[in-house]
Coordinates of C-alpha atoms in Angstrom, one line a residue:
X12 CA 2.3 -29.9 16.0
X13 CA 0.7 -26.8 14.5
X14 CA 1.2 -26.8 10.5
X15 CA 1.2 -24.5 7.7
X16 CA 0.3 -24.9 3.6
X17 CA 3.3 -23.2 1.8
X18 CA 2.2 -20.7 -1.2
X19 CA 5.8 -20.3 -2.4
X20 CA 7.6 -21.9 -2.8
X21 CA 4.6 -23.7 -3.4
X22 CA 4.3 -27.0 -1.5
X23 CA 1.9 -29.0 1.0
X24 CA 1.0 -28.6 4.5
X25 CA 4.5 -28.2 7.2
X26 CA 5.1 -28.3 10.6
X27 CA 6.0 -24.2 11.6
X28 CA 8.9 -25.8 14.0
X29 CA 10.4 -27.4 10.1
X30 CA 9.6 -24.2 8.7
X31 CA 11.8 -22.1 10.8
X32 CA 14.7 -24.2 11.3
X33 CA 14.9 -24.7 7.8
X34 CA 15.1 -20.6 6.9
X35 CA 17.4 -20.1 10.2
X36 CA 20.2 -22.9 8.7
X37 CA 22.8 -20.9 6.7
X38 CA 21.9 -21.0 2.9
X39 CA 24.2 -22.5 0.4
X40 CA 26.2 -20.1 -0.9
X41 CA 26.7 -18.2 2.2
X42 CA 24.3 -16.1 4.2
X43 CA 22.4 -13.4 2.6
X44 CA 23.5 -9.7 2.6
X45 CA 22.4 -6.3 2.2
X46 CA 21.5 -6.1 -1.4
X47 CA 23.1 -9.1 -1.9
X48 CA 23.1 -10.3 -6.0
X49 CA 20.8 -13.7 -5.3
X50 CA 17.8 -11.7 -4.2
X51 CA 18.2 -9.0 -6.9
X52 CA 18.9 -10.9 -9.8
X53 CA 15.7 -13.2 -8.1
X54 CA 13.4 -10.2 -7.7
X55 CA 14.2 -8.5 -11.4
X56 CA 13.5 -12.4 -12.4
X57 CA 10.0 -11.5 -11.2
X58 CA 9.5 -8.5 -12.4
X59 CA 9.7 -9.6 -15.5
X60 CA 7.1 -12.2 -15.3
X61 CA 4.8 -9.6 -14.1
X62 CA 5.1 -7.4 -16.7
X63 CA 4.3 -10.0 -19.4
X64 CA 1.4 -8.5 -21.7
X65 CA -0.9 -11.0 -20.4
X66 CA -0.4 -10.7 -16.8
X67 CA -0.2 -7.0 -16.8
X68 CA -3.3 -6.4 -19.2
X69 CA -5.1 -8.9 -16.8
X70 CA -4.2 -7.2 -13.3
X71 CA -2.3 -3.5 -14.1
X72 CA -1.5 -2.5 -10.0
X73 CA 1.2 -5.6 -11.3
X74 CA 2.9 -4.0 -13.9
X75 CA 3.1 -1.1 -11.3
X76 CA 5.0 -3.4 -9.0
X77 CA 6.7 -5.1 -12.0
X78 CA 8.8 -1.3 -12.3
X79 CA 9.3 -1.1 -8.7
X80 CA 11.6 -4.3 -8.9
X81 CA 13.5 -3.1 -12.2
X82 CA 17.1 -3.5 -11.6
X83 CA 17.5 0.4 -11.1
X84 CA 15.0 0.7 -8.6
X85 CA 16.4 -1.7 -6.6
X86 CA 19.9 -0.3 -7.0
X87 CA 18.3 2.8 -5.6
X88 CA 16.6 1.3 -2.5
X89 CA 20.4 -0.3 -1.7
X90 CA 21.9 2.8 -1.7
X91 CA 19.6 4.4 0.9
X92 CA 21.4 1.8 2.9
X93 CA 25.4 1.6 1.8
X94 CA 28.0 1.2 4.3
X95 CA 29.4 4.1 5.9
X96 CA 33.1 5.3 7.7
X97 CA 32.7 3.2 10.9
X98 CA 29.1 2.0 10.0
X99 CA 28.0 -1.3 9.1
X100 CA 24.2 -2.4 7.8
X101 CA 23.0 -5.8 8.3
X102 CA 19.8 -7.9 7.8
X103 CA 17.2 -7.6 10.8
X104 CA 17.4 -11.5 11.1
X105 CA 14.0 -12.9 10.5
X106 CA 11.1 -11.0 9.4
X107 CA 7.3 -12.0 9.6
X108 CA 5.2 -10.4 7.5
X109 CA 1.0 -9.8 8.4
X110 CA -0.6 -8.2 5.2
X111 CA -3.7 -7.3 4.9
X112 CA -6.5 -9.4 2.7
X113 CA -7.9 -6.2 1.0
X114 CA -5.5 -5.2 -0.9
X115 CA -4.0 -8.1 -2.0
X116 CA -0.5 -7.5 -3.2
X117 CA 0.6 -5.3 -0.7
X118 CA 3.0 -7.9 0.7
X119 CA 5.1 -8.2 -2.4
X120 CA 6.3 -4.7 -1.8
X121 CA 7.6 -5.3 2.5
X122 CA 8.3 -8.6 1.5
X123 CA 10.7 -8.1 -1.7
X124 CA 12.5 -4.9 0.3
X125 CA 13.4 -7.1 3.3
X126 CA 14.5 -10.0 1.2
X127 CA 16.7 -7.1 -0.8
X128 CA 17.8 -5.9 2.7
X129 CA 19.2 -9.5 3.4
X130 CA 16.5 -11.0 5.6
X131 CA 14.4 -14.7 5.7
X132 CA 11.1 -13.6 5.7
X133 CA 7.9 -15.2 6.2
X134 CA 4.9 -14.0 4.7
X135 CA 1.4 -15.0 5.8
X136 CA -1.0 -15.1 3.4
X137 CA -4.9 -14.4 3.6
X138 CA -6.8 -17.5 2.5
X139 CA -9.2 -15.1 0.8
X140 CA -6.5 -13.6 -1.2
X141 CA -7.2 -14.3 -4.6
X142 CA -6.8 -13.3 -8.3
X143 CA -3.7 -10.5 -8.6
X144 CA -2.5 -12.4 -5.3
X145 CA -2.3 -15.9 -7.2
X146 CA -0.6 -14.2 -10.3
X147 CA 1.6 -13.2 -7.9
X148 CA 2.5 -16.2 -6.3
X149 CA 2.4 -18.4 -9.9
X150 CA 4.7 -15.6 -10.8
X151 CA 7.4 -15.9 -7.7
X152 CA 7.3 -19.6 -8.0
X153 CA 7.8 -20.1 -12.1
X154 CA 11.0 -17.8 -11.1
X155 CA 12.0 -20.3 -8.8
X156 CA 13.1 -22.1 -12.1
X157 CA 16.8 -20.2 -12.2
X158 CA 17.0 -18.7 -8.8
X159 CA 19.8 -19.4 -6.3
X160 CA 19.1 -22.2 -3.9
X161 CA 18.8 -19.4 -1.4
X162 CA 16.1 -17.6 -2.1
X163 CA 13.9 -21.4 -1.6
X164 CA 15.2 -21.6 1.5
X165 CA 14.9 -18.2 3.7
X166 CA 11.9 -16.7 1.5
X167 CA 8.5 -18.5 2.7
X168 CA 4.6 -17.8 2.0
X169 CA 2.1 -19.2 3.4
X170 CA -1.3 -19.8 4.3
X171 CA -3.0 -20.9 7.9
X172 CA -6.4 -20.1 9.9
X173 CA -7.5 -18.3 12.4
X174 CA -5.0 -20.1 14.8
X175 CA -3.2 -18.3 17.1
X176 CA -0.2 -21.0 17.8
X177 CA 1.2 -20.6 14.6
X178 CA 0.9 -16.8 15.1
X179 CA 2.8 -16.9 18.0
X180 CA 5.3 -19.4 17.0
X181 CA 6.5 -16.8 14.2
X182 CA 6.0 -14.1 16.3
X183 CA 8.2 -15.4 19.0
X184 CA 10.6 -16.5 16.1
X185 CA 10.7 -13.1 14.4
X186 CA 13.4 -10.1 14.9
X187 CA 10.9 -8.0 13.4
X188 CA 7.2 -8.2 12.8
X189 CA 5.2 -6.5 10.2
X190 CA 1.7 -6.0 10.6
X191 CA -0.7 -3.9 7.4
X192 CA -4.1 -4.0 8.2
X193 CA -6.9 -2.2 10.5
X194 CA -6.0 -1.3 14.0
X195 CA -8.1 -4.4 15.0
X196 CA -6.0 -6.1 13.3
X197 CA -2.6 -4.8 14.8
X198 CA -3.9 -5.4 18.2
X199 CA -4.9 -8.9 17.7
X200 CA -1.5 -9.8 16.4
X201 CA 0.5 -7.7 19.5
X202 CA -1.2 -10.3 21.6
X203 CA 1.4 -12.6 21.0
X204 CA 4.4 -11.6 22.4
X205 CA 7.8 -10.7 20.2
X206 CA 11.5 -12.0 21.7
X207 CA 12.9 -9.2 24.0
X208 CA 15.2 -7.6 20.8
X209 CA 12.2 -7.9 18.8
X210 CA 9.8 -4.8 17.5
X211 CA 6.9 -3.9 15.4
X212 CA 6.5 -2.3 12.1
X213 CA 3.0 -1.3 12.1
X214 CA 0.5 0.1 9.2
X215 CA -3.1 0.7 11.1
X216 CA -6.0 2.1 9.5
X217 CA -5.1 5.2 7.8
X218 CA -7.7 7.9 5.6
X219 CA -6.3 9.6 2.5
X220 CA -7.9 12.6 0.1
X221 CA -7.9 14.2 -2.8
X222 CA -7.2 18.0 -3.4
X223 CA -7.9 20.1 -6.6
X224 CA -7.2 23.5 -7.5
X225 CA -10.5 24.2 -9.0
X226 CA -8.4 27.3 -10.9
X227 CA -5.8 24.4 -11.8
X228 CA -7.7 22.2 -13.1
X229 CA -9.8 25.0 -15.2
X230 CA -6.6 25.9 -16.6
X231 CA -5.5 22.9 -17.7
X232 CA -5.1 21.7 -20.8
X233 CA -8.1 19.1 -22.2
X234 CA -5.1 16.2 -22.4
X235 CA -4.1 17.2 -18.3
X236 CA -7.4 17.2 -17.2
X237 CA -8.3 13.8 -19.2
X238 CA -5.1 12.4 -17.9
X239 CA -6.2 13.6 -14.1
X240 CA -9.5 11.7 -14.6
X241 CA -7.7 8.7 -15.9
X242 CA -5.5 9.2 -12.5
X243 CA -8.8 9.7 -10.5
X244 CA -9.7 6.3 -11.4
X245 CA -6.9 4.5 -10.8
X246 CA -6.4 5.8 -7.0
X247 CA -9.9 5.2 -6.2
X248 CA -10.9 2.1 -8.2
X249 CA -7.9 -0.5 -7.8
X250 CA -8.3 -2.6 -4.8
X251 CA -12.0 -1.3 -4.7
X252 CA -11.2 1.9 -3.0
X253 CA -10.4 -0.3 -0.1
X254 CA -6.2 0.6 0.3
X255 CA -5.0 3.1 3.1
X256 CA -4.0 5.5 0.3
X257 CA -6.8 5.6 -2.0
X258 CA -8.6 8.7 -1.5
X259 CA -11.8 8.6 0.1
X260 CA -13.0 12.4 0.2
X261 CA -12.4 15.0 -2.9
X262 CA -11.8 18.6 -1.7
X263 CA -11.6 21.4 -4.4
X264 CA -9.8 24.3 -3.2
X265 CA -10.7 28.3 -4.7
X266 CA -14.2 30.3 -4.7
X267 CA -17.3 28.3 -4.9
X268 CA -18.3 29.2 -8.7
X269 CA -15.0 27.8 -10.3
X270 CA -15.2 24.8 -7.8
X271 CA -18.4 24.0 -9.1
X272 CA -17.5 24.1 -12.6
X273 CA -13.9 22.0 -12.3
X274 CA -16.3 19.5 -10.0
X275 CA -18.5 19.0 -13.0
X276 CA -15.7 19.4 -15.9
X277 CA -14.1 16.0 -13.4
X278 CA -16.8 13.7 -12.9
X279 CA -18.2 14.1 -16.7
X280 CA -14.1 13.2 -17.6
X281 CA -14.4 10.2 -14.9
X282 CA -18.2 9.0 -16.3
X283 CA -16.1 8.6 -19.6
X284 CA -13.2 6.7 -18.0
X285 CA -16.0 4.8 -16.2
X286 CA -17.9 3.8 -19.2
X287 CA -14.3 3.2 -21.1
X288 CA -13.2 0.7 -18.3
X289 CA -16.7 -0.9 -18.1
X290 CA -16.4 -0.9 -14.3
X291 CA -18.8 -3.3 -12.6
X292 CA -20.5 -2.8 -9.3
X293 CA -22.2 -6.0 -7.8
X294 CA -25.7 -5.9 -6.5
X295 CA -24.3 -6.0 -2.6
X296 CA -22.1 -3.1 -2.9
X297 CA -24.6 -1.0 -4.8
X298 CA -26.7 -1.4 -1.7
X299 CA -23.4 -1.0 0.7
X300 CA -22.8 2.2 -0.7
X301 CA -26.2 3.7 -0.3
X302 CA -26.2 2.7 3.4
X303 CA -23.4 4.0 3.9
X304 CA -24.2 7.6 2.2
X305 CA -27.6 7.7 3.3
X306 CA -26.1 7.7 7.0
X307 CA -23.8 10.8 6.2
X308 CA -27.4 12.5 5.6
X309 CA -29.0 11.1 8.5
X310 CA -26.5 12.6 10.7
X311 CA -26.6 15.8 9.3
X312 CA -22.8 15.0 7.9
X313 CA -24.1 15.3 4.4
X314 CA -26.4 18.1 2.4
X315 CA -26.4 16.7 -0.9
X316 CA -25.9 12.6 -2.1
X317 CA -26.1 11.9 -6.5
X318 CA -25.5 8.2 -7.6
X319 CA -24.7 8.2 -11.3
X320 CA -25.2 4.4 -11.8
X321 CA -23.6 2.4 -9.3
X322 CA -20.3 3.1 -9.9
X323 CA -20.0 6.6 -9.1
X324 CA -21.4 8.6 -6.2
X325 CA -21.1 12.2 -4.7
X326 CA -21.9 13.4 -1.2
X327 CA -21.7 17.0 -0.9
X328 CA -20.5 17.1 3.0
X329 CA -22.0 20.0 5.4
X330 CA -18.5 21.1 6.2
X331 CA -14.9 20.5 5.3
X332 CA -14.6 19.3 8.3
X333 CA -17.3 16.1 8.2
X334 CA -14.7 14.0 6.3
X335 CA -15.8 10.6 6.6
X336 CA -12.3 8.5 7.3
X337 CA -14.0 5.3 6.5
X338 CA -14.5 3.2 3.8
X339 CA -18.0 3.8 2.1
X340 CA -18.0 1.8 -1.0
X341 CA -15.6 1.7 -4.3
X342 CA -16.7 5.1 -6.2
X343 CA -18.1 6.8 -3.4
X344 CA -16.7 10.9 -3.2
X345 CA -17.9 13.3 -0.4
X346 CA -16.6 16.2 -1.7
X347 CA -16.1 20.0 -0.3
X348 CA -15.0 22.8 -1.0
X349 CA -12.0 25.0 1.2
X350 CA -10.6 28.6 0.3
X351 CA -7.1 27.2 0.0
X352 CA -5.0 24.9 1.4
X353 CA -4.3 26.7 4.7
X354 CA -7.5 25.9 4.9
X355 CA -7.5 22.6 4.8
X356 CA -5.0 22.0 7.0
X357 CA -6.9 22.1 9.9
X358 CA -8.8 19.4 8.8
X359 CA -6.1 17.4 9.0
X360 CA -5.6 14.7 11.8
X361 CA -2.7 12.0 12.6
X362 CA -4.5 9.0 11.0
X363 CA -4.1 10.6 7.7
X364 CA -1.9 8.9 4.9
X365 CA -1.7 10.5 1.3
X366 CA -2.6 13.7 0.0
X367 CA -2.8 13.4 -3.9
X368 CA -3.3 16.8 -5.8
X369 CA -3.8 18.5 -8.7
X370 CA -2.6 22.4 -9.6
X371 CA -0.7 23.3 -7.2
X372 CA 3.0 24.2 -7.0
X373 CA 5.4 22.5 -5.6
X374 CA 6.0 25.8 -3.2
X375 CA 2.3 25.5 -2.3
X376 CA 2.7 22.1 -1.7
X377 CA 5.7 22.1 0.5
X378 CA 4.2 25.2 2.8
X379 CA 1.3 23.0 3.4
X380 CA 3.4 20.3 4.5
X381 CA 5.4 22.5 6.7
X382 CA 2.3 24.0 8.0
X383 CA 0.9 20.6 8.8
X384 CA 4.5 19.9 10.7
X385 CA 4.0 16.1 10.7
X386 CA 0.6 16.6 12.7
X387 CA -0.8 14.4 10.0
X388 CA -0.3 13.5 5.9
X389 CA 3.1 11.3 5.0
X390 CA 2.6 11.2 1.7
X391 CA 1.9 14.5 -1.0
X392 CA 1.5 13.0 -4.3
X393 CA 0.2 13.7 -7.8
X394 CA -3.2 12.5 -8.8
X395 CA -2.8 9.0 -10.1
X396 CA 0.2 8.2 -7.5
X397 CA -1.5 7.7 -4.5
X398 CA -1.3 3.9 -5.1
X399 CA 2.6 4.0 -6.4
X400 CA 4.5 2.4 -3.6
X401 CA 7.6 3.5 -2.2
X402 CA 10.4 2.7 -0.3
X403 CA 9.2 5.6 1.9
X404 CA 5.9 4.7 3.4
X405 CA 3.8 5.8 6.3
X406 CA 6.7 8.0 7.3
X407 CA 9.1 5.0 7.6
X408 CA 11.7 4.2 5.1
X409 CA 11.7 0.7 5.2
X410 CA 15.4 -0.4 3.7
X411 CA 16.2 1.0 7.3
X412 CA 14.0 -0.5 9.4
X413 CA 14.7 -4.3 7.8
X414 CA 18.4 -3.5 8.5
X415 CA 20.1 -2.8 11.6
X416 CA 23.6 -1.3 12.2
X417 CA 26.8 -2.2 13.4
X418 CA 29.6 0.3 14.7
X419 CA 33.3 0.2 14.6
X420 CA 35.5 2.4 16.0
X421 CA 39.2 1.7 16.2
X422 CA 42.1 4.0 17.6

């Protein structure tokens, strides 16, 4: 009998078969529902917890997903989803969740809008999840405290191995299937087959970037540019750079000369943030990252590399073009420089995520969308966003895909 150790609510080892009949039996109080009350008042419960002083000064992506769950946010995300004339939403069913161990509190975000939606979820988590993902889970189960029976029974977490019978076992089990992670990843959990009426919401690798004005940002005020520095940082330095949407390659769009002069303007504003946050790199990423750069050069992908310290390097990349998609070490930045936007649009391919920018319009912004016409990009967002979640991600928006619809017609 293949067994799991349940994070929350927490608990000892259990047998998967005990696990899902007990989050298949109806709940006391009646089955959950589309933005049913149990699972808000639950979830704004939470939110609170994680933005305690303590907790959010410790790890601050949480007090980011401590606003996310605010009562009026939620409200929001169930409205996406109302009843309609002669259209019905209802929960999915059951929902297993894959997240990724990298960035370590993704999960709370799928996880918290299929619960809202109505759905028992399962949520596997990484045994090498650690710090902001333990706050998170001493945080879900002190709620427990005043929650509705419920939410204990169809809402699990937990932890297993590399064993592939429990995968399956909730994979067979599941009316929808999650998967975050690398495209390794996604194909080593569509191995295990899903029930006939069963489907896959999946998040693969994905590359995101930065783009500046370099006129913008000349023009902007010493507070905005500070402020873009500050939002620099958090993009890139959360989660280690490591997250889909954290920007990996800086282009600065306009004529070389102002380029160079916002470029230099930005990285003495992010030294200062640096310093500020007393951002440590350890010994085996140092040399990660200078591997990894030093191989742009080799290949001819890179003219120019400058560490300041080992928390901060440049690559100056031989064309717009050479963007490296993968990960290179946290405070790595190739950087190049395009005429415009139009420009930089055909560098643009389908694995890319989020776009964060800085001093453009919004008309600018939207032409290069249209001119990208879903060919890549599914997210366009200010400098400092890139790592705000939404309900929209990827191009899904996921209060639809964790509900399904019923019609009714009558003459």
């Amino acid at each position: 009998m293949t067994k799991v150790v349940e994070r929350f609510p927490a608990g000892g080892a259990v047998a998967v078969e005990d696990l899902l009949a007990a989050v298949r039996r109806t709940p006391e109080g009646g089955p959950l529902t589309v933005g049913d009350e149990r699972v808000t008042d639950f979830l704004v419960a939470f939110a609170r917890q994680l933005l305690k002083p303590a907790v959010a000064r410790r790890y601050p992506e949480l007090g980011s997903l401590g606003f996310f769950l605010r009562r009026g946010e939620l409200a929001k995300a169930v409205a996406r989803v109302a009843d309609q004339p002669g259209q019905l939403r209802f929960p999915r069913g059951l929902v297993f969740h894959v997240p990724p161990a990298n960035v370590d509190t993704i999960f709370v975000y799928s996880w918290a809008l299929s619960a809202l939606a109505g759905n028992a979820n399962v949520v596997r988590i990484s045994s090498r999840s650690a710090g902001a993902a333990d706050a998170v889970l001493d945080a879900l189960n002190e709620t427990l405290d005043g929650a509705a029976p419920a939410l204990r029974q169809t809402q699990r977490m937990v932890t297993y191995g590399r064993d592939d019978a429990v995968t399956a076992a909730l994979s067979a089990a599941a009316d929808l299937r999650v998967i975050w992670g690398g495209d390794r990843s996604v194909h080593e959990i569509r191995r295990h087959p899903l029930a006939p009426h069963a489907r896959d919401l999946t998040f693969p690798d994905r590359a995101s970037f930065t783009v500046i004005s370099a006129a913008g940002w000349l023009g902007a005020s010493e507070a905005e540019r500070d402020a873009g520095a500050r939002g620099l940082y958090n993009d890139a330095y959360w989660f280690d750079q490591a997250a889909c949407s954290s920007p990996r390659t800086l282009y600065w769009a306009g004529p070389a000369e102002q380029a160079a002069a916002a470029r230099a303007d930005l990285l003495a504003r992010l030294r200062t943030v640096l310093d500020a946050k007393r951002f440590e790199v350890d010994a085996a990423m140092a040399v990660e990252k200078r591997v990894a750069t030093y191989g742009l050069a080799m290949t001819g992908d890179a003219t120019g590399i400058r560490f300041d310290g080992n928390d901060l390097a440049t690559v100056d990349l031989a064309h717009p073009a050479d963007i490296p998609r993968r990960w290179l070490g946290v405070g790595t930045f190739p950087q190049a420089v395009v005429g415009s936007l139009d420009e930089l649009a055909e560098v643009v391919v389908r694995r890319d995520q989020t776009v964060t920018h800085f001093g453009f319009t919004e008309a600018e912004l939207t032409a290069f969308a249209r001119r990208l016409a879903g060919r890549g990009v599914d997210r366009i967002v200010p400098l400092g966003e890139a790592l705000s979640f939404a309900g929209i991600w990827d191009g899904y928006d996921l209060m639809h895909e964790f509900t399904r619809i019923t019609t009714v017609l009558a003459r």
